[in-house]
Amino acid sequence: MQCRQVHDAWRAGEPLGPDARAHVDQCEVCALLAGDDGALGLALGNVVAPNEAPTLPAALQARLDDDGLRARLSSWPTSTRVIATLLGAVLVPAIIVAVWRRPDFGAYPPLRMALDVLTFVVPAALALWLTLRPVHRPAVSPGVSLGLAIVGTLAMLSLVVLPEAHADHHGSLLGVGDDFVPRARACFVTGTLAGLPVLLWVRALLRDDGPWWVVVTTLALAAALVGGLSIFLHCPLVSPRHLAAGHATILIPFAVLALLGRRRGLGDTG
Amino acid sequence: MSAEVSDEALMEAYVAGDRSAFATLFSRYAPRLRRLMARDLARGTDADDLVQQTFLQLHRARRDFRAGARLRPWLFTIALNLKRQYFRRKGRRPEAPLPEPGAGDLVAEGGDPEANVRDAQLRAVLDELPAAQRDVIVLHWFEGMTFREIAEVVGATQAAVKVRAHRGYGRLREALKTQV
């Protein structure tokens, strides 16, 4: 016996049977409705829904009929969208590791390397998870997204303030003096370009169903982190000045994109 | 598609390509969702827009629907999430609904004028409840959902949902007593 069956009896104005009375005895809420000889239950039983049967509005029908590329991508099951997103996010860093890996890979302390990579991967994965969270799941508090944005930003900045990972490779000691600006600029541009495909790819997979400012923030953060990871896996320089000017600054264009996206709105629910 | 076909069967038919199944779901649920929206919105067009957004998102998420799942909690979760997003985006709290005759609000059965007045007052008290309590009562009483389903829909624990229901029904009961 469930609440609904008791409510149906009230709606029908029927006396409660033994099963219904037993339910009322153990359900605090139904007991409240049954108080005063069931006055509230009987009164609510009189309030019913109207028998309207509206037809699909033409504007909605037109959107349902949209069969464009984005409509098809965004209607993939969430599990497929998650796999596609992970493949997209891994692709650029994987290519870099395969063909354009930092030359000091052997000299970099393995534990530090693992921790540095996780510094990018963990917040990026969480940001993508939040970005793709479907609207038919209970909503996550916007505070979680804001907290993640702060943590992700601090994670990227933390690499700047950590002690230099090593000084065992001549390539890691470049980027000083006249070489500082060109190398920092090259890393900034490369890292930004490495993050952009992720942003565009995940954008195509979105259903525009989440709180839009949360979506633009988490998506931009994830793209910045993938860009940062990509350049980390490529660039051997370990100087904090270079990491600040060439790597951490990758956050800036994505923050600007997030603000622009926030202003314009991402789509239907934006 | 007959009215006896379950929501889940309709949804599965839609996922399989039967477009009329979606229209049936719309005619079945749009009035209920509009009521849910209209209670917090001063403008009927905003409520209509949110109902359409709900169905658009249902359409976009259709391939996430798994056989054996129940459609109604799914649909109401989408609707309540979109309503919350609407208020966050607007940066304001739920508004007092404007009276909209014939706009699909709950109606009283029967022609007893005294009962009709009482029911109208009860509906007014229901409309004045905090949104969190009112949503739970709408889902529990009018939609017949279990507390487990409601907890899933509103993203709270069953205990929290029961507390909201208890408080909301309690206020309705007090209001009813004062009317008698």
XYZ file of C-alpha atoms in Angstrom:
450
model
C 0.000 0.000 0.000
C 1.364 3.413 -0.954
C 0.269 6.957 -0.231
C -1.258 7.222 -3.694
C -3.790 4.461 -3.059
C -4.921 6.175 0.145
C -5.171 9.483 -1.717
C -7.224 7.811 -4.461
C -9.682 6.566 -1.840
C -10.031 10.111 -0.488
C -10.485 11.506 -3.982
C -13.236 8.970 -4.618
C -14.809 9.798 -1.262
C -14.517 6.131 -0.266
C -13.964 4.946 3.295
C -10.449 3.662 3.973
C -10.059 -0.115 3.964
C -7.935 -2.042 6.479
C -4.804 -1.841 4.304
C -5.217 1.890 3.829
C -5.769 2.427 7.557
C -2.656 0.365 8.292
C -0.713 2.594 5.896
C -2.063 5.727 7.550
C -0.981 4.367 10.929
C 2.614 4.073 9.806
C 2.900 7.073 7.424
C 3.234 10.350 9.295
C 2.238 12.411 6.300
C -0.921 10.438 5.528
C -1.737 10.478 9.237
C -1.645 14.265 9.048
C -3.975 14.199 6.049
C -6.297 11.795 7.865
C -6.542 13.983 10.997
C -9.825 15.737 11.858
C -11.715 12.826 10.275
C -9.768 13.206 7.053
C -10.907 16.797 6.486
C -7.803 17.852 4.587
C -7.684 14.647 2.552
C -11.328 15.053 1.599
C -10.873 18.739 0.801
C -7.802 18.099 -1.343
C -9.664 15.217 -2.957
C -12.059 17.770 -4.387
C -9.282 19.679 -6.074
C -8.551 17.865 -9.304
C -6.655 18.506 -12.478
C -8.553 19.783 -15.507
C -8.931 17.576 -18.563
C -6.990 19.670 -21.034
C -5.214 18.004 -23.917
C -3.092 20.635 -25.644
C -1.421 19.930 -28.949
C 2.294 20.326 -29.621
C 3.056 23.987 -30.424
C 4.427 24.469 -33.937
C 7.569 26.177 -32.617
C 8.375 23.200 -30.417
C 7.597 20.763 -33.223
C 10.023 22.631 -35.480
C 12.785 22.243 -32.898
C 12.014 18.568 -32.457
C 12.319 18.164 -36.217
C 15.779 19.783 -36.269
C 18.056 17.152 -37.754
C 21.256 19.185 -38.016
C 24.685 17.920 -36.975
C 24.563 19.548 -33.542
C 21.083 18.202 -32.867
C 22.285 14.710 -33.717
C 25.478 14.949 -31.648
C 23.723 16.367 -28.608
C 21.065 13.653 -28.694
C 23.641 10.904 -28.329
C 23.171 9.031 -25.045
C 25.080 10.641 -22.201
C 27.349 7.604 -21.902
C 28.351 8.054 -25.553
C 28.816 11.805 -25.077
C 31.053 11.137 -22.083
C 33.214 8.678 -24.054
C 33.366 11.078 -27.009
C 34.343 13.895 -24.665
C 37.080 11.855 -23.023
C 38.457 10.840 -26.406
C 38.391 14.463 -27.516
C 40.061 15.664 -24.329
C 42.768 12.990 -24.469
C 43.481 13.326 -28.179
C 45.672 16.443 -28.230
C 47.753 15.552 -25.115
C 48.162 12.007 -26.499
C 49.414 13.299 -29.840
C 51.854 15.564 -28.055
C 53.175 12.728 -25.906
C 53.504 10.545 -28.986
C 55.231 12.948 -31.367
C 56.112 16.195 -29.586
C 56.964 15.148 -26.060
C 59.049 17.382 -23.780
C 62.728 16.462 -24.225
C 63.396 16.293 -20.480
C 60.872 13.485 -19.983
C 63.556 11.132 -18.676
C 64.989 13.716 -16.286
C 61.659 14.771 -14.785
C 61.078 13.086 -11.385
C 58.355 10.462 -12.059
C 56.363 11.149 -8.875
C 56.392 14.881 -9.528
C 55.388 14.236 -13.132
C 52.440 12.109 -11.973
C 51.320 14.745 -9.480
C 51.663 17.553 -12.013
C 49.625 15.629 -14.592
C 46.946 14.855 -12.002
C 46.812 18.549 -11.148
C 45.421 19.078 -14.635
C 43.514 15.836 -15.138
C 41.425 15.698 -11.939
C 39.825 19.152 -12.147
C 39.441 18.800 -15.929
C 37.598 15.491 -15.517
C 35.343 16.949 -12.828
C 34.653 20.024 -14.947
C 33.704 17.887 -17.954
C 31.499 15.714 -15.755
C 29.646 18.799 -14.546
C 29.430 20.195 -18.064
C 27.792 17.051 -19.422
C 25.535 16.323 -16.449
C 22.095 15.754 -17.968
C 19.154 17.824 -16.802
C 17.110 14.762 -15.872
C 19.546 14.152 -13.015
C 19.125 16.195 -9.815
C 20.966 19.470 -10.209
C 24.355 20.064 -8.606
C 24.592 23.235 -6.564
C 26.110 26.150 -8.508
C 28.477 26.537 -5.551
C 30.112 23.252 -6.545
C 30.886 24.612 -9.997
C 32.188 27.863 -8.589
C 34.364 25.932 -6.123
C 35.667 23.745 -8.916
C 36.500 26.791 -11.034
C 38.509 28.216 -8.136
C 40.239 24.899 -7.401
C 41.043 24.334 -11.095
C 42.503 27.825 -11.416
C 44.555 27.407 -8.264
C 45.736 24.005 -9.496
C 47.154 25.558 -12.667
C 48.711 28.385 -10.682
C 50.169 25.984 -8.122
C 52.680 24.691 -10.668
C 54.087 28.207 -10.851
C 54.822 28.446 -7.146
C 56.158 24.931 -6.649
C 59.938 24.501 -6.593
C 61.484 23.814 -9.975
C 61.030 20.121 -10.752
C 64.659 19.580 -11.762
C 67.690 21.191 -13.298
C 69.062 18.118 -14.988
C 68.369 18.906 -18.619
C 69.878 21.756 -20.581
C 66.607 22.336 -22.466
C 64.825 23.035 -19.209
C 67.044 25.992 -18.443
C 66.270 27.980 -21.589
C 63.753 30.775 -21.899
C 65.640 33.453 -20.026
C 66.870 36.878 -21.062
C 65.965 37.752 -24.650
C 64.508 34.276 -25.080
C 61.929 34.766 -22.310
C 59.146 36.523 -24.219
C 59.280 34.492 -27.466
C 59.181 31.191 -25.609
C 56.457 32.314 -23.226
C 54.418 33.598 -26.165
C 54.898 30.357 -28.092
C 53.717 28.287 -25.117
C 50.735 30.562 -24.535
C 49.609 30.323 -28.161
C 50.231 26.588 -28.427
C 48.469 25.803 -25.159
C 45.482 27.956 -26.083
C 45.216 26.315 -29.494
C 45.465 22.886 -27.849
C 42.524 23.655 -25.580
C 40.256 25.156 -28.246
C 39.356 21.877 -30.025
C 38.149 20.458 -26.726
C 35.989 23.487 -26.135
C 34.474 23.303 -29.613
C 33.991 19.544 -29.539
C 32.304 19.452 -26.136
C 30.215 22.490 -27.091
C 28.878 20.473 -30.020
C 27.904 17.651 -27.674
C 26.021 19.874 -25.219
C 22.257 19.818 -24.997
C 22.046 23.353 -23.600
C 20.242 21.897 -20.652
C 22.350 22.941 -17.691
C 22.558 26.278 -15.875
C 24.313 28.169 -18.638
C 26.837 30.103 -16.550
C 27.846 26.858 -14.850
C 28.249 25.198 -18.231
C 30.363 27.972 -19.765
C 32.530 28.145 -16.653
C 33.177 24.427 -16.380
C 33.641 24.010 -20.107
C 36.146 26.879 -20.314
C 37.988 25.547 -17.274
C 38.222 22.056 -18.759
C 39.505 23.431 -22.073
C 42.095 25.600 -20.283
C 43.274 22.617 -18.254
C 43.602 20.421 -21.346
C 45.535 23.222 -23.044
C 47.712 23.578 -19.957
C 48.327 19.837 -19.806
C 49.207 19.741 -23.486
C 51.813 22.463 -23.179
C 53.129 20.922 -19.946
C 53.712 17.653 -21.785
C 55.539 19.498 -24.565
C 57.544 22.309 -22.983
C 60.655 21.391 -20.971
C 61.088 24.775 -19.290
C 60.746 24.642 -15.506
C 61.372 28.256 -14.555
C 58.474 29.685 -12.507
C 58.615 32.905 -14.547
C 58.133 30.975 -17.774
C 55.359 28.817 -16.269
C 53.573 31.939 -15.072
C 53.898 33.896 -18.318
C 53.545 31.088 -20.847
C 51.489 28.369 -19.197
C 49.244 29.800 -16.481
C 48.160 32.617 -18.812
C 46.320 30.047 -20.912
C 43.539 30.527 -18.375
C 43.014 34.087 -19.571
C 41.619 33.530 -23.090
C 39.342 30.791 -21.788
C 38.151 33.018 -18.965
C 37.386 35.689 -21.567
C 35.521 33.123 -23.668
C 33.559 32.072 -20.584
C 32.607 35.675 -19.871
C 31.571 36.213 -23.488
C 29.585 32.976 -23.404
C 28.015 34.031 -20.156
C 26.974 37.334 -21.656
C 25.546 35.851 -24.812
C 24.073 32.736 -23.249
C 24.731 29.293 -24.623
C 21.314 28.468 -25.916
C 17.795 27.592 -24.993
C 18.016 27.613 -21.255
C 20.619 30.352 -21.234
C -2.201 6.130 -29.312
C -4.781 5.325 -26.655
C -4.832 6.853 -23.195
C -4.165 3.452 -21.615
C -0.668 3.210 -23.038
C 1.838 3.801 -20.252
C 4.156 6.794 -20.283
C 7.112 4.469 -20.510
C 5.693 2.615 -23.510
C 5.044 5.957 -25.203
C 8.584 7.097 -24.537
C 10.043 3.865 -25.837
C 7.861 4.180 -28.932
C 9.128 7.732 -29.432
C 12.745 6.677 -29.095
C 11.994 3.999 -31.690
C 10.708 6.686 -34.067
C 6.967 7.039 -33.386
C 6.475 10.822 -33.444
C 2.832 10.651 -32.405
C 3.904 9.117 -29.083
C 5.623 12.378 -28.158
C 2.509 14.387 -28.978
C 0.536 12.093 -26.683
C 3.036 12.619 -23.885
C 2.822 16.362 -24.446
C -0.960 16.425 -24.235
C -0.809 14.219 -21.155
C 1.759 16.205 -19.196
C 1.855 19.769 -20.536
C -1.124 20.943 -18.417
C 0.358 19.419 -15.264
C 3.761 20.905 -15.902
C 2.227 24.259 -16.671
C 0.500 24.218 -13.311
C 3.784 23.378 -11.675
C 5.459 26.330 -13.423
C 2.600 28.809 -13.183
C 2.466 28.665 -9.409
C 5.774 30.539 -9.207
C 5.587 32.697 -12.301
C 3.698 35.904 -12.755
C 3.685 35.661 -16.552
C 1.869 32.827 -18.280
C 4.151 33.059 -21.308
C 7.160 32.250 -19.110
C 5.367 29.184 -17.773
C 4.500 28.073 -21.309
C 8.092 28.611 -22.389
C 9.417 26.504 -19.511
C 6.971 23.715 -20.345
C 8.189 23.725 -23.939
C 11.803 23.759 -22.746
C 11.017 20.745 -20.595
C 9.711 18.785 -23.562
C 12.574 19.946 -25.754
C 15.037 18.622 -23.174
C 13.048 15.405 -22.892
C 13.437 15.049 -26.645
C 17.169 15.757 -26.539
C 17.692 13.296 -23.697
C 15.454 10.622 -25.229
C 18.313 8.209 -25.862
C 19.242 8.352 -22.188
C 15.877 6.817 -21.349
C 16.334 3.196 -20.360
C 13.730 0.456 -20.531
C 12.380 -0.175 -17.050
C 12.887 3.414 -15.886
C 9.857 5.526 -14.995
C 9.203 8.536 -17.155
C 7.309 10.771 -14.764
C 10.127 11.360 -12.225
C 12.407 12.015 -15.189
C 10.071 14.603 -16.660
C 9.448 16.373 -13.371
C 13.170 16.440 -12.553
C 13.775 18.232 -15.860
C 10.901 20.619 -15.186
C 11.998 21.529 -11.660
C 15.645 21.925 -12.716
C 14.607 24.263 -15.523
C 12.401 26.230 -13.155
C 15.273 26.642 -10.691
C 17.580 27.697 -13.506
C 14.996 30.236 -14.634
C 14.956 31.907 -11.234
C 18.736 31.825 -10.876
C 19.113 33.382 -14.310
C 16.600 36.066 -13.518
C 18.267 36.558 -10.158
C 15.011 36.540 -8.305
C 12.829 34.427 -6.105
C 9.587 32.738 -7.111
C 6.844 35.254 -7.729
C 3.242 35.328 -6.642
C 1.212 33.943 -9.544
C -1.262 36.237 -11.216
C -4.799 34.905 -11.529
C -5.290 33.606 -15.030
C -8.847 32.389 -15.542
C -8.924 29.258 -17.620
C -5.178 29.044 -17.731
C -5.111 25.492 -16.494
C -5.050 25.896 -12.733
C -6.550 23.268 -10.498
C -10.327 23.302 -10.512
C -12.875 22.185 -7.983
C -15.289 19.428 -8.785
C -18.985 19.747 -8.176
C -21.292 22.704 -7.893
C -21.535 23.258 -4.140
C -20.729 26.983 -3.821
C -19.553 26.648 -0.238
C -17.219 23.798 -1.148
C -15.972 25.746 -4.152
C -15.083 28.719 -1.962
C -13.304 26.412 0.489
C -11.405 24.720 -2.326
C -10.427 28.062 -3.809
C -9.099 29.149 -0.417
C -7.216 25.881 -0.082
C -5.634 26.404 -3.480
C -4.677 29.931 -2.469
C -2.935 28.610 0.653
C -1.207 25.971 -1.462
C 0.033 28.701 -3.787
C 1.395 30.650 -0.829
C 3.486 27.765 0.507
C 7.263 27.997 0.036
C 8.165 26.527 -3.362
C 10.086 23.632 -1.796
C 7.034 22.523 0.223
C 4.572 23.185 -2.564
C 6.542 21.219 -5.150
C 6.660 18.236 -2.791
C 2.885 18.403 -2.182
C 2.135 18.746 -5.890
C 4.307 15.729 -6.652
C 2.970 13.715 -3.706
C -0.709 14.523 -3.807
C -1.460 15.543 -7.364
C 1.108 13.394 -9.157
C 0.888 10.436 -6.801
C 4.652 9.998 -6.550
C 6.245 8.070 -3.727
C 8.601 9.896 -1.376
C 11.449 7.972 -2.934
C 10.539 9.271 -6.381
C 10.078 12.799 -5.079
C 13.468 12.674 -3.375
C 14.951 11.671 -6.711
C 13.155 14.483 -8.512
C 14.037 17.301 -6.131
C 17.520 16.003 -5.307
C 16.969 15.697 -1.556
C 16.839 12.864 0.920
C 13.578 11.031 1.575
C 13.648 12.304 5.163
C 13.956 15.912 3.987
C 11.124 15.428 1.519
C 8.886 13.967 4.225
C 9.624 16.920 6.479
C 8.675 19.337 3.679
C 5.473 17.390 3.009
C 4.617 17.292 6.688
C 5.115 21.032 7.081
C 3.208 21.851 3.906
C 0.245 19.611 4.683
C 0.326 20.938 8.231
C -0.086 24.489 7.000
C -2.893 23.454 4.684
C -4.608 21.711 7.560
C -4.303 24.771 9.776
C -5.721 26.917 6.982
C -8.601 24.518 6.569
C -9.336 24.626 10.291
C -9.493 28.401 10.317
C -11.929 28.336 7.412
C -14.286 25.890 9.079
